[in-house]
mmCIF file of C-alpha atoms in Angstrom:
data_model
loop_
_atom_site.group_PDB
_atom_site.id
_atom_site.type_symbol
_atom_site.label_atom_id
_atom_site.label_comp_id
_atom_site.label_asym_id
_atom_site.label_seq_id
_atom_site.Cartn_x
_atom_site.Cartn_y
_atom_site.Cartn_z
ATOM 1 C CA MET A 8 29.023 6.618 21.204
ATOM 2 C CA ARG A 9 28.547 3.169 19.719
ATOM 3 C CA THR A 10 28.856 2.978 15.911
ATOM 4 C CA GLU A 11 26.722 0.583 13.873
ATOM 5 C CA ARG A 12 26.123 -0.016 10.192
ATOM 6 C CA THR A 13 23.149 -0.737 7.926
ATOM 7 C CA GLN A 14 22.319 -0.093 4.294
ATOM 8 C CA VAL A 15 19.171 2.010 4.790
ATOM 9 C CA ALA A 16 18.372 3.980 7.946
ATOM 10 C CA ILE A 17 14.617 4.579 8.218
ATOM 11 C CA VAL A 18 13.335 7.287 10.553
ATOM 12 C CA GLY A 19 9.734 6.624 11.555
ATOM 13 C CA ALA A 20 7.783 3.413 12.271
ATOM 14 C CA GLY A 21 4.527 4.360 10.632
ATOM 15 C CA PRO A 22 3.178 2.515 7.600
ATOM 16 C CA ALA A 23 5.711 4.121 5.237
ATOM 17 C CA GLY A 24 8.812 3.264 7.259
ATOM 18 C CA LEU A 25 7.692 -0.227 8.212
ATOM 19 C CA LEU A 26 6.564 -1.162 4.710
ATOM 20 C CA LEU A 27 9.803 0.152 3.224
ATOM 21 C CA SER A 28 11.845 -1.918 5.684
ATOM 22 C CA HIS A 29 9.793 -5.018 4.906
ATOM 23 C CA LEU A 30 9.968 -4.634 1.125
ATOM 24 C CA LEU A 31 13.728 -4.020 1.237
ATOM 25 C CA HIS A 32 14.241 -7.083 3.444
ATOM 26 C CA ARG A 33 12.423 -9.240 0.906
ATOM 27 C CA ARG A 34 14.954 -8.067 -1.667
ATOM 28 C CA GLY A 35 18.027 -8.635 0.499
ATOM 29 C CA ILE A 36 18.620 -5.036 1.633
ATOM 30 C CA THR A 37 19.188 -4.364 5.339
ATOM 31 C CA SER A 38 17.603 -1.539 7.293
ATOM 32 C CA VAL A 39 17.067 -0.226 10.805
ATOM 33 C CA VAL A 40 13.843 1.582 11.742
ATOM 34 C CA LEU A 41 13.988 4.312 14.397
ATOM 35 C CA GLU A 42 10.844 5.448 16.225
ATOM 36 C CA ILE A 43 10.484 7.948 19.062
ATOM 37 C CA ARG A 44 7.223 6.424 20.298
ATOM 38 C CA SER A 45 6.659 3.069 21.997
ATOM 39 C CA ARG A 46 5.435 0.001 20.142
ATOM 40 C CA ASP A 47 2.202 0.133 22.100
ATOM 41 C CA TYR A 48 1.620 3.749 21.027
ATOM 42 C CA VAL A 49 2.166 3.227 17.304
ATOM 43 C CA GLU A 50 0.044 0.076 17.280
ATOM 44 C CA LYS A 51 -2.890 1.922 18.865
ATOM 45 C CA ARG A 52 -2.585 5.234 17.011
ATOM 46 C CA VAL A 53 -5.904 5.605 15.149
ATOM 47 C CA ARG A 54 -5.485 7.179 11.726
ATOM 48 C CA ALA A 55 -6.741 6.407 8.223
ATOM 49 C CA GLY A 56 -8.847 3.382 7.498
ATOM 50 C CA VAL A 57 -9.599 3.392 3.759
ATOM 51 C CA LEU A 58 -7.164 1.401 1.615
ATOM 52 C CA GLU A 59 -7.044 1.819 -2.145
ATOM 53 C CA GLN A 60 -7.051 -1.231 -4.387
ATOM 54 C CA GLY A 61 -3.352 -0.748 -5.116
ATOM 55 C CA THR A 62 -2.491 -0.524 -1.424
ATOM 56 C CA VAL A 63 -4.341 -3.769 -0.703
ATOM 57 C CA ASP A 64 -2.598 -5.466 -3.634
ATOM 58 C CA THR A 65 0.801 -4.220 -2.408
ATOM 59 C CA LEU A 66 0.291 -5.545 1.116
ATOM 60 C CA ILE A 67 -0.884 -8.915 -0.165
ATOM 61 C CA GLU A 68 2.047 -9.154 -2.588
ATOM 62 C CA ALA A 69 4.390 -8.270 0.279
ATOM 63 C CA GLY A 70 3.094 -11.200 2.324
ATOM 64 C CA VAL A 71 1.429 -9.103 5.034
ATOM 65 C CA GLY A 72 -2.154 -9.282 3.814
ATOM 66 C CA GLU A 73 -3.459 -12.423 5.502
ATOM 67 C CA ARG A 74 -5.340 -10.640 8.308
ATOM 68 C CA LEU A 75 -6.301 -7.817 5.956
ATOM 69 C CA GLN A 76 -7.996 -10.306 3.638
ATOM 70 C CA ARG A 77 -9.696 -11.998 6.581
ATOM 71 C CA GLU A 78 -10.844 -8.943 8.564
ATOM 72 C CA GLY A 79 -10.824 -6.046 6.102
ATOM 73 C CA MET A 80 -14.176 -4.871 4.770
ATOM 74 C CA PRO A 81 -14.257 -4.431 0.970
ATOM 75 C CA HIS A 82 -16.561 -1.637 -0.170
ATOM 76 C CA HIS A 83 -17.855 -1.365 -3.710
ATOM 77 C CA GLY A 84 -19.344 2.103 -3.442
ATOM 78 C CA ILE A 85 -19.851 5.220 -1.364
ATOM 79 C CA GLU A 86 -22.883 7.436 -0.837
ATOM 80 C CA LEU A 87 -23.016 11.183 -1.427
ATOM 81 C CA ARG A 88 -25.890 12.530 0.665
ATOM 82 C CA TYR A 89 -27.297 16.024 0.151
ATOM 83 C CA GLY A 90 -30.603 17.776 -0.386
ATOM 84 C CA GLY A 91 -32.512 15.063 1.458
ATOM 85 C CA GLN A 92 -31.378 12.299 -0.898
ATOM 86 C CA GLY A 93 -28.630 9.707 -1.077
ATOM 87 C CA HIS A 94 -26.712 9.029 -4.276
ATOM 88 C CA ARG A 95 -24.558 5.902 -4.558
ATOM 89 C CA ILE A 96 -21.304 5.970 -6.525
ATOM 90 C CA ALA A 97 -21.141 2.347 -7.680
ATOM 91 C CA PHE A 98 -17.538 1.219 -8.045
ATOM 92 C CA GLU A 99 -18.516 -2.196 -9.394
ATOM 93 C CA LYS A 100 -20.196 -0.500 -12.367
ATOM 94 C CA LEU A 101 -17.864 2.457 -12.906
ATOM 95 C CA VAL A 102 -14.465 0.826 -12.220
ATOM 96 C CA PRO A 103 -15.030 -2.949 -12.501
ATOM 97 C CA GLY A 104 -12.718 -5.145 -10.468
ATOM 98 C CA ARG A 105 -11.531 -2.358 -8.175
ATOM 99 C CA CYS A 106 -12.794 -1.278 -4.781
ATOM 100 C CA ILE A 107 -11.601 0.107 -1.457
ATOM 101 C CA THR A 108 -11.104 -1.867 1.754
ATOM 102 C CA VAL A 109 -11.792 -0.521 5.227
ATOM 103 C CA TYR A 110 -8.955 -1.662 7.486
ATOM 104 C CA GLY A 111 -7.468 0.646 10.119
ATOM 105 C CA GLN A 112 -3.991 2.081 9.741
ATOM 106 C CA GLN A 113 -3.098 0.759 13.183
ATOM 107 C CA GLU A 114 -3.944 -2.731 11.938
ATOM 108 C CA VAL A 115 -1.579 -2.295 8.980
ATOM 109 C CA VAL A 116 1.098 -1.162 11.435
ATOM 110 C CA LYS A 117 0.533 -4.218 13.665
ATOM 111 C CA ASP A 118 0.832 -6.541 10.682
ATOM 112 C CA LEU A 119 4.044 -4.913 9.474
ATOM 113 C CA ILE A 120 5.668 -4.879 12.925
ATOM 114 C CA ALA A 121 4.820 -8.537 13.413
ATOM 115 C CA ALA A 122 6.310 -9.374 10.005
ATOM 116 C CA ARG A 123 9.517 -7.425 10.629
ATOM 117 C CA LEU A 124 10.062 -8.976 14.051
ATOM 118 C CA ALA A 125 9.312 -12.457 12.699
ATOM 119 C CA ASP A 126 12.096 -11.877 10.145
ATOM 120 C CA ALA A 127 14.483 -10.667 12.886
ATOM 121 C CA GLY A 128 14.086 -7.127 11.574
ATOM 122 C CA ARG A 129 15.335 -4.316 13.763
ATOM 123 C CA ILE A 130 12.924 -1.647 14.978
ATOM 124 C CA GLU A 131 14.251 0.666 17.688
ATOM 125 C CA PHE A 132 11.300 2.074 19.642
ATOM 126 C CA GLU A 133 11.424 4.942 22.169
ATOM 127 C CA VAL A 134 14.566 6.531 20.779
ATOM 128 C CA SER A 135 15.353 10.210 21.343
ATOM 129 C CA ASP A 136 17.614 13.000 20.082
ATOM 130 C CA VAL A 137 17.436 11.728 16.504
ATOM 131 C CA ALA A 138 19.595 13.724 14.080
ATOM 132 C CA VAL A 139 20.694 13.101 10.495
ATOM 133 C CA HIS A 140 24.180 13.966 9.273
ATOM 134 C CA ASP A 141 26.107 14.331 6.015
ATOM 135 C CA VAL A 142 23.147 13.577 3.768
ATOM 136 C CA ASP A 143 24.853 15.469 0.943
ATOM 137 C CA SER A 144 27.788 13.043 1.065
ATOM 138 C CA PRO A 145 28.229 9.350 0.146
ATOM 139 C CA ALA A 146 28.431 8.513 3.853
ATOM 140 C CA PRO A 147 25.321 9.760 5.684
ATOM 141 C CA SER A 148 24.513 8.742 9.242
ATOM 142 C CA VAL A 149 21.881 9.048 11.931
ATOM 143 C CA THR A 150 22.648 9.597 15.586
ATOM 144 C CA TYR A 151 20.195 8.838 18.350
ATOM 145 C CA THR A 152 19.835 7.768 21.954
ATOM 146 C CA ASP A 153 18.262 4.343 22.325
ATOM 147 C CA SER A 154 15.633 3.308 24.848
ATOM 148 C CA HIS A 155 18.368 2.325 27.337
ATOM 149 C CA GLY A 156 20.019 5.744 27.212
ATOM 150 C CA ARG A 157 22.949 4.672 24.995
ATOM 151 C CA ASP A 158 24.170 6.989 22.245
ATOM 152 C CA VAL A 159 24.419 5.390 18.802
ATOM 153 C CA ARG A 160 25.751 6.478 15.424
ATOM 154 C CA LEU A 161 24.102 4.520 12.634
ATOM 155 C CA GLU A 162 26.153 4.696 9.463
ATOM 156 C CA CYS A 163 24.317 3.924 6.222
ATOM 157 C CA ASP A 164 24.128 4.399 2.469
ATOM 158 C CA VAL A 165 20.738 6.102 2.415
ATOM 159 C CA ILE A 166 18.320 7.713 4.881
ATOM 160 C CA ALA A 167 14.561 7.426 4.420
ATOM 161 C CA GLY A 168 12.583 10.166 6.153
ATOM 162 C CA CYS A 169 9.277 8.512 7.068
ATOM 163 C CA ASP A 170 8.787 10.469 10.290
ATOM 164 C CA GLY A 171 5.698 12.503 9.449
ATOM 165 C CA PHE A 172 4.899 16.172 9.124
ATOM 166 C CA HIS A 173 6.559 17.138 12.427
ATOM 167 C CA GLY A 174 9.591 14.870 12.045
ATOM 168 C CA VAL A 175 13.251 15.808 12.050
ATOM 169 C CA THR A 176 14.280 14.621 8.592
ATOM 170 C CA ARG A 177 12.602 17.264 6.465
ATOM 171 C CA ARG A 178 13.717 19.976 8.864
ATOM 172 C CA SER A 179 17.319 18.828 8.472
ATOM 173 C CA ILE A 180 17.378 19.868 4.802
ATOM 174 C CA PRO A 181 19.137 23.245 4.379
ATOM 175 C CA GLU A 182 16.953 26.307 4.053
ATOM 176 C CA GLY A 183 16.239 27.270 0.480
ATOM 177 C CA VAL A 184 16.443 23.762 -0.954
ATOM 178 C CA LEU A 185 12.751 22.914 -0.659
ATOM 179 C CA THR A 186 9.806 24.698 -2.214
ATOM 180 C CA VAL A 187 6.717 24.509 -0.006
ATOM 181 C CA TYR A 188 3.162 24.498 -1.364
ATOM 182 C CA GLU A 189 0.419 24.642 1.229
ATOM 183 C CA ARG A 190 -3.159 25.616 1.913
ATOM 184 C CA ASP A 191 -5.067 25.747 5.198
ATOM 185 C CA TYR A 192 -8.821 25.258 5.199
ATOM 186 C CA PRO A 193 -11.262 27.320 7.303
ATOM 187 C CA PHE A 194 -12.484 24.307 9.256
ATOM 188 C CA ALA A 195 -11.282 21.179 11.058
ATOM 189 C CA TRP A 196 -12.609 17.651 11.538
ATOM 190 C CA LEU A 197 -13.870 16.340 14.863
ATOM 191 C CA GLY A 198 -13.196 12.595 14.636
ATOM 192 C CA VAL A 199 -15.076 10.109 16.801
ATOM 193 C CA LEU A 200 -14.544 6.391 17.360
ATOM 194 C CA ALA A 201 -17.606 4.684 18.872
ATOM 195 C CA ARG A 202 -18.487 1.180 19.993
ATOM 196 C CA VAL A 203 -21.544 0.787 17.815
ATOM 197 C CA ALA A 204 -22.270 -1.234 14.698
ATOM 198 C CA PRO A 205 -22.226 0.874 11.517
ATOM 199 C CA SER A 206 -25.599 2.255 10.495
ATOM 200 C CA SER A 207 -24.699 1.812 6.830
ATOM 201 C CA GLN A 208 -22.817 -0.858 4.900
ATOM 202 C CA GLU A 209 -20.829 1.806 3.006
ATOM 203 C CA LEU A 210 -19.318 5.203 3.768
ATOM 204 C CA ILE A 211 -21.687 8.179 3.729
ATOM 205 C CA TYR A 212 -20.399 11.637 2.783
ATOM 206 C CA SER A 213 -23.106 14.065 3.868
ATOM 207 C CA ARG A 214 -23.235 17.702 2.820
ATOM 208 C CA THR A 215 -25.662 19.887 4.824
ATOM 209 C CA GLU A 216 -26.113 23.554 5.571
ATOM 210 C CA ARG A 217 -24.957 22.752 9.123
ATOM 211 C CA GLY A 218 -21.656 21.437 7.781
ATOM 212 C CA PHE A 219 -20.143 18.199 6.516
ATOM 213 C CA ALA A 220 -20.394 14.798 8.211
ATOM 214 C CA LEU A 221 -18.874 11.421 7.369
ATOM 215 C CA HIS A 222 -20.132 8.046 8.502
ATOM 216 C CA SER A 223 -17.383 5.427 8.311
ATOM 217 C CA MET A 224 -16.402 2.289 10.186
ATOM 218 C CA ARG A 225 -13.412 0.303 11.403
ATOM 219 C CA THR A 226 -14.920 -3.109 12.191
ATOM 220 C CA PRO A 227 -18.433 -4.607 12.207
ATOM 221 C CA GLN A 228 -18.658 -3.435 15.843
ATOM 222 C CA ILE A 229 -16.768 -0.101 15.709
ATOM 223 C CA SER A 230 -17.891 2.988 13.794
ATOM 224 C CA ARG A 231 -15.907 6.089 12.842
ATOM 225 C CA PHE A 232 -17.529 9.508 12.414
ATOM 226 C CA TYR A 233 -16.318 12.951 11.423
ATOM 227 C CA LEU A 234 -17.900 16.359 11.825
ATOM 228 C CA GLN A 235 -16.854 19.612 10.205
ATOM 229 C CA VAL A 236 -16.119 22.089 13.017
ATOM 230 C CA ALA A 237 -14.457 25.479 13.400
ATOM 231 C CA PRO A 238 -10.648 25.401 13.066
ATOM 232 C CA ASP A 239 -10.213 26.681 16.638
ATOM 233 C CA GLU A 240 -12.773 24.304 18.148
ATOM 234 C CA THR A 241 -11.953 22.501 21.385
ATOM 235 C CA LEU A 242 -12.906 19.022 22.551
ATOM 236 C CA GLU A 243 -14.335 20.505 25.747
ATOM 237 C CA ALA A 244 -17.027 22.148 23.633
ATOM 238 C CA TRP A 245 -18.142 18.757 22.334
ATOM 239 C CA PRO A 246 -19.535 16.462 25.046
ATOM 240 C CA ASP A 247 -20.836 13.128 23.824
ATOM 241 C CA GLU A 248 -24.458 14.261 23.811
ATOM 242 C CA ARG A 249 -23.708 17.180 21.510
ATOM 243 C CA ILE A 250 -21.690 14.980 19.155
ATOM 244 C CA TRP A 251 -24.513 12.483 18.703
ATOM 245 C CA ALA A 252 -27.106 15.235 18.284
ATOM 246 C CA GLU A 253 -25.051 16.922 15.575
ATOM 247 C CA LEU A 254 -24.280 13.644 13.803
ATOM 248 C CA LYS A 255 -27.974 12.854 13.728
ATOM 249 C CA ALA A 256 -28.804 16.317 12.398
ATOM 250 C CA ARG A 257 -26.284 15.956 9.561
ATOM 251 C CA LEU A 258 -26.793 12.278 8.701
ATOM 252 C CA GLU A 259 -30.489 11.591 9.325
ATOM 253 C CA THR A 260 -31.435 13.651 6.268
ATOM 254 C CA VAL A 261 -32.718 10.743 4.170
ATOM 255 C CA GLU A 262 -36.098 9.189 4.900
ATOM 256 C CA GLY A 263 -35.817 5.873 6.704
ATOM 257 C CA PHE A 264 -32.228 6.301 7.888
ATOM 258 C CA THR A 265 -31.580 6.130 11.630
ATOM 259 C CA LEU A 266 -28.146 6.659 13.139
ATOM 260 C CA GLN A 267 -27.327 4.118 15.816
ATOM 261 C CA THR A 268 -25.460 5.478 18.842
ATOM 262 C CA GLY A 269 -23.163 3.934 21.429
ATOM 263 C CA PRO A 270 -20.276 4.612 23.810
ATOM 264 C CA ILE A 271 -17.665 6.998 22.390
ATOM 265 C CA LEU A 272 -14.200 5.473 22.768
ATOM 266 C CA GLU A 273 -12.035 8.258 21.391
ATOM 267 C CA LYS A 274 -12.324 11.729 19.909
ATOM 268 C CA GLY A 275 -9.917 14.268 18.503
ATOM 269 C CA ILE A 276 -9.745 17.346 16.308
ATOM 270 C CA THR A 277 -7.685 17.364 13.108
ATOM 271 C CA PRO A 278 -6.856 20.548 11.179
ATOM 272 C CA MET A 279 -7.460 20.445 7.432
ATOM 273 C CA ARG A 280 -4.355 21.160 5.408
ATOM 274 C CA SER A 281 -2.844 20.604 1.964
ATOM 275 C CA PHE A 282 0.950 20.525 1.973
ATOM 276 C CA VAL A 283 3.652 19.453 -0.495
ATOM 277 C CA VAL A 284 7.415 19.957 -0.545
ATOM 278 C CA GLU A 285 9.494 19.721 -3.691
ATOM 279 C CA PRO A 286 11.797 17.979 -4.216
ATOM 280 C CA MET A 287 11.180 14.984 -1.975
ATOM 281 C CA GLN A 288 14.898 14.238 -1.806
ATOM 282 C CA TYR A 289 18.171 15.896 -0.948
ATOM 283 C CA GLY A 290 21.463 14.088 -1.378
ATOM 284 C CA ARG A 291 21.108 10.651 0.219
ATOM 285 C CA LEU A 292 17.930 11.636 2.114
ATOM 286 C CA TYR A 293 14.552 10.610 0.651
ATOM 287 C CA LEU A 294 11.259 11.784 2.153
ATOM 288 C CA ALA A 295 8.156 9.593 2.050
ATOM 289 C CA GLY A 296 4.579 9.904 3.274
ATOM 290 C CA ASP A 297 3.561 12.747 5.576
ATOM 291 C CA ALA A 298 7.142 13.986 5.814
ATOM 292 C CA ALA A 299 6.711 15.220 2.233
ATOM 293 C CA HIS A 300 2.989 15.822 1.792
ATOM 294 C CA ILE A 301 -0.296 16.172 3.664
ATOM 295 C CA VAL A 302 -3.758 15.920 2.111
ATOM 296 C CA PRO A 303 -7.125 16.807 3.647
ATOM 297 C CA PRO A 304 -8.644 13.476 4.689
ATOM 298 C CA THR A 305 -11.814 13.886 2.616
ATOM 299 C CA GLY A 306 -10.247 11.958 -0.271
ATOM 300 C CA ALA A 307 -8.804 9.180 1.939
ATOM 301 C CA LYS A 308 -5.363 9.478 0.331
ATOM 302 C CA GLY A 309 -2.801 9.955 3.134
ATOM 303 C CA LEU A 310 -1.860 6.353 3.909
ATOM 304 C CA ASN A 311 -2.252 5.366 0.280
ATOM 305 C CA LEU A 312 0.175 8.047 -0.904
ATOM 306 C CA ALA A 313 2.721 6.809 1.645
ATOM 307 C CA VAL A 314 2.469 3.307 0.187
ATOM 308 C CA ALA A 315 2.877 4.709 -3.331
ATOM 309 C CA ASP A 316 6.037 6.613 -2.280
ATOM 310 C CA VAL A 317 7.490 3.482 -0.708
ATOM 311 C CA ARG A 318 6.897 1.449 -3.858
ATOM 312 C CA VAL A 319 8.827 4.010 -5.911
ATOM 313 C CA LEU A 320 11.648 4.243 -3.360
ATOM 314 C CA THR A 321 11.912 0.456 -3.050
ATOM 315 C CA ASN A 322 12.274 0.060 -6.807
ATOM 316 C CA ALA A 323 14.880 2.823 -6.953
ATOM 317 C CA LEU A 324 16.973 1.354 -4.132
ATOM 318 C CA VAL A 325 16.782 -2.212 -5.456
ATOM 319 C CA SER A 326 17.861 -1.002 -8.897
ATOM 320 C CA TRP A 327 20.782 0.932 -7.417
ATOM 321 C CA TYR A 328 22.055 -1.920 -5.252
ATOM 322 C CA ARG A 329 21.706 -4.490 -8.042
ATOM 323 C CA THR A 330 22.950 -2.488 -11.038
ATOM 324 C CA GLY A 331 24.767 0.533 -9.645
ATOM 325 C CA SER A 332 22.519 2.820 -11.688
ATOM 326 C CA THR A 333 21.225 5.944 -9.904
ATOM 327 C CA GLU A 334 18.641 6.701 -12.591
ATOM 328 C CA LEU A 335 15.585 5.704 -10.554
ATOM 329 C CA LEU A 336 16.911 7.348 -7.388
ATOM 330 C CA GLU A 337 17.428 10.592 -9.283
ATOM 331 C CA ARG A 338 13.848 10.361 -10.558
ATOM 332 C CA TYR A 339 12.348 9.460 -7.173
ATOM 333 C CA SER A 340 10.872 12.861 -6.393
ATOM 334 C CA ALA A 341 9.535 13.508 -9.882
ATOM 335 C CA ASP A 342 7.975 10.041 -10.097
ATOM 336 C CA CYS A 343 6.256 10.398 -6.697
ATOM 337 C CA LEU A 344 5.038 13.939 -7.249
ATOM 338 C CA LYS A 345 2.967 13.015 -10.296
ATOM 339 C CA ARG A 346 0.744 10.890 -8.064
ATOM 340 C CA VAL A 347 0.984 13.279 -5.118
ATOM 341 C CA TRP A 348 -0.408 16.210 -7.098
ATOM 342 C CA ARG A 349 -3.199 14.093 -8.597
ATOM 343 C CA ALA A 350 -4.180 13.049 -5.059
ATOM 344 C CA GLN A 351 -3.871 16.635 -3.838
ATOM 345 C CA HIS A 352 -6.281 17.811 -6.508
ATOM 346 C CA PHE A 353 -8.754 15.021 -5.804
ATOM 347 C CA SER A 354 -8.640 15.654 -2.048
ATOM 348 C CA TRP A 355 -9.100 19.410 -2.550
ATOM 349 C CA TRP A 356 -11.960 18.734 -4.968
ATOM 350 C CA MET A 357 -13.773 16.391 -2.564
ATOM 351 C CA THR A 358 -13.268 18.885 0.263
ATOM 352 C CA THR A 359 -14.663 21.851 -1.649
ATOM 353 C CA LEU A 360 -17.511 19.728 -3.006
ATOM 354 C CA LEU A 361 -18.850 18.667 0.391
ATOM 355 C CA HIS A 362 -17.942 21.213 3.076
ATOM 356 C CA THR A 363 -19.743 24.380 4.084
ATOM 357 C CA PHE A 364 -17.639 27.484 3.558
ATOM 358 C CA ASP A 365 -18.698 31.120 4.094
ATOM 359 C CA SER A 366 -22.278 31.030 5.349
ATOM 360 C CA ASP A 367 -23.027 34.260 3.467
ATOM 361 C CA ASP A 368 -21.826 32.919 0.113
ATOM 362 C CA ALA A 369 -25.140 31.962 -1.475
ATOM 363 C CA PHE A 370 -23.544 31.937 -4.926
ATOM 364 C CA GLY A 371 -20.905 29.452 -3.792
ATOM 365 C CA ARG A 372 -23.528 27.171 -2.251
ATOM 366 C CA ARG A 373 -25.508 27.078 -5.479
ATOM 367 C CA LEU A 374 -22.359 26.239 -7.450
ATOM 368 C CA GLN A 375 -21.581 23.455 -4.993
ATOM 369 C CA LEU A 376 -25.061 21.933 -5.321
ATOM 370 C CA SER A 377 -24.916 22.212 -9.099
ATOM 371 C CA HIS A 378 -21.612 20.333 -9.096
ATOM 372 C CA LEU A 379 -23.023 17.629 -6.811
ATOM 373 C CA ASP A 380 -25.974 17.231 -9.189
ATOM 374 C CA TYR A 381 -23.528 16.826 -12.064
ATOM 375 C CA VAL A 382 -21.365 14.246 -10.266
ATOM 376 C CA THR A 383 -24.347 12.155 -9.222
ATOM 377 C CA GLY A 384 -26.199 12.556 -12.522
ATOM 378 C CA SER A 385 -23.409 12.016 -15.041
ATOM 379 C CA GLU A 386 -21.781 8.616 -15.448
ATOM 380 C CA ALA A 387 -18.625 10.272 -16.773
ATOM 381 C CA ALA A 388 -18.354 12.549 -13.726
ATOM 382 C CA ALA A 389 -19.148 9.704 -11.328
ATOM 383 C CA THR A 390 -16.468 7.575 -13.003
ATOM 384 C CA THR A 391 -13.884 10.305 -12.431
ATOM 385 C CA LEU A 392 -14.735 10.284 -8.717
ATOM 386 C CA ALA A 393 -14.749 6.489 -8.542
ATOM 387 C CA GLU A 394 -11.423 5.864 -10.298
ATOM 388 C CA ASN A 395 -9.651 8.456 -8.161
ATOM 389 C CA TYR A 396 -11.275 7.194 -4.966
ATOM 390 C CA VAL A 397 -10.318 3.536 -5.466
ATOM 391 C CA GLY A 398 -6.852 4.681 -6.567
ATOM 392 C CA LEU A 399 -5.206 5.013 -9.943
ATOM 393 C CA PRO A 400 -3.136 1.977 -10.981
ATOM 394 C CA PHE A 401 0.591 2.040 -10.276
ATOM 395 C CA GLU A 402 2.737 2.798 -13.293
ATOM 396 C CA SER A 403 5.189 -0.012 -12.603
ATOM 397 C CA ALA A 404 5.344 -3.290 -10.697
ATOM 398 C CA LEU A 405 7.549 -3.793 -7.673
ATOM 399 C CA TYR A 406 11.128 -4.608 -8.602
ATOM 400 C CA ASP A 407 11.490 -8.375 -8.306
#
């Protein structure tokens, strides 16, 4: 087994791991990123596409926002559609100077990979048998088999677990250390990517008696749609014709609106789950992004929470390497979880506000409609939605 050395070993080449590596590099800290998938796979993996204001600002400040600024689509509002009417939540009025930007997660990943490779950064794709060791000691390490079949031991000061919900890092923490908070929802999302220009300039969140639907987009030529479906639904049950018919039934509920259709490029079913582990650290292992928390996608918070975690971890590591103080590292979990739980509540709230639950619960449906009327009729309530949707400001700047 070959032995190598770096300061920070990062498991996972999603947005969290790549951004962490890039931010550390800009502050003189070395890292190696390990990823079980190929570069082609991670650059084409379609995930989130709504970036908070703070996420956009972070990427620009990090020097990886050139294409984002050129191709991203800023949105200054969203529409809540129900009861045959559309109600716009106007960000420019409610939270002046802040908006969201539609720019696919895979595009963020491409930008970060390009930046790391341009800086001679090391990303090991297609590794296998990844395992973390001695995280409760001052000398942790990661072992893996590289893409050429060679066994490697990567010695380091710190391990960052950015390998997602199903990754190995969280599962390497001894039983009993973590407290798990989770909730499963009685429905899933059928996500569709289609080659058709968006039928609306802004996102539409539509609540109907048939179930929830979301009209989104990725580019001026590519649209993204979601349908609420049963949690055990299969893709075989949803041929293209049925998808378009159901999208029309749930979105063409406002007079004058017509949903444009086109070739479906990709579709998949995503379970709806809320999940948090506490603490987000153990010894020299720090969890970030989906490795530590999952939110239902209704609030568009997953990618943005990963960026927030990475900002906190970057500041803590820079402080430690420069001053020797472990104060920020010791506070990492507590500092992240304040934002995580706020995002969890917002995502749960948006989910319960817009989805159809028990079809026999007439009382619940009336409560839901009353709440929608309040959100769309009260500037104070609409402002609460808007400021959470565009993202609360970060408590501290990046360590310079």
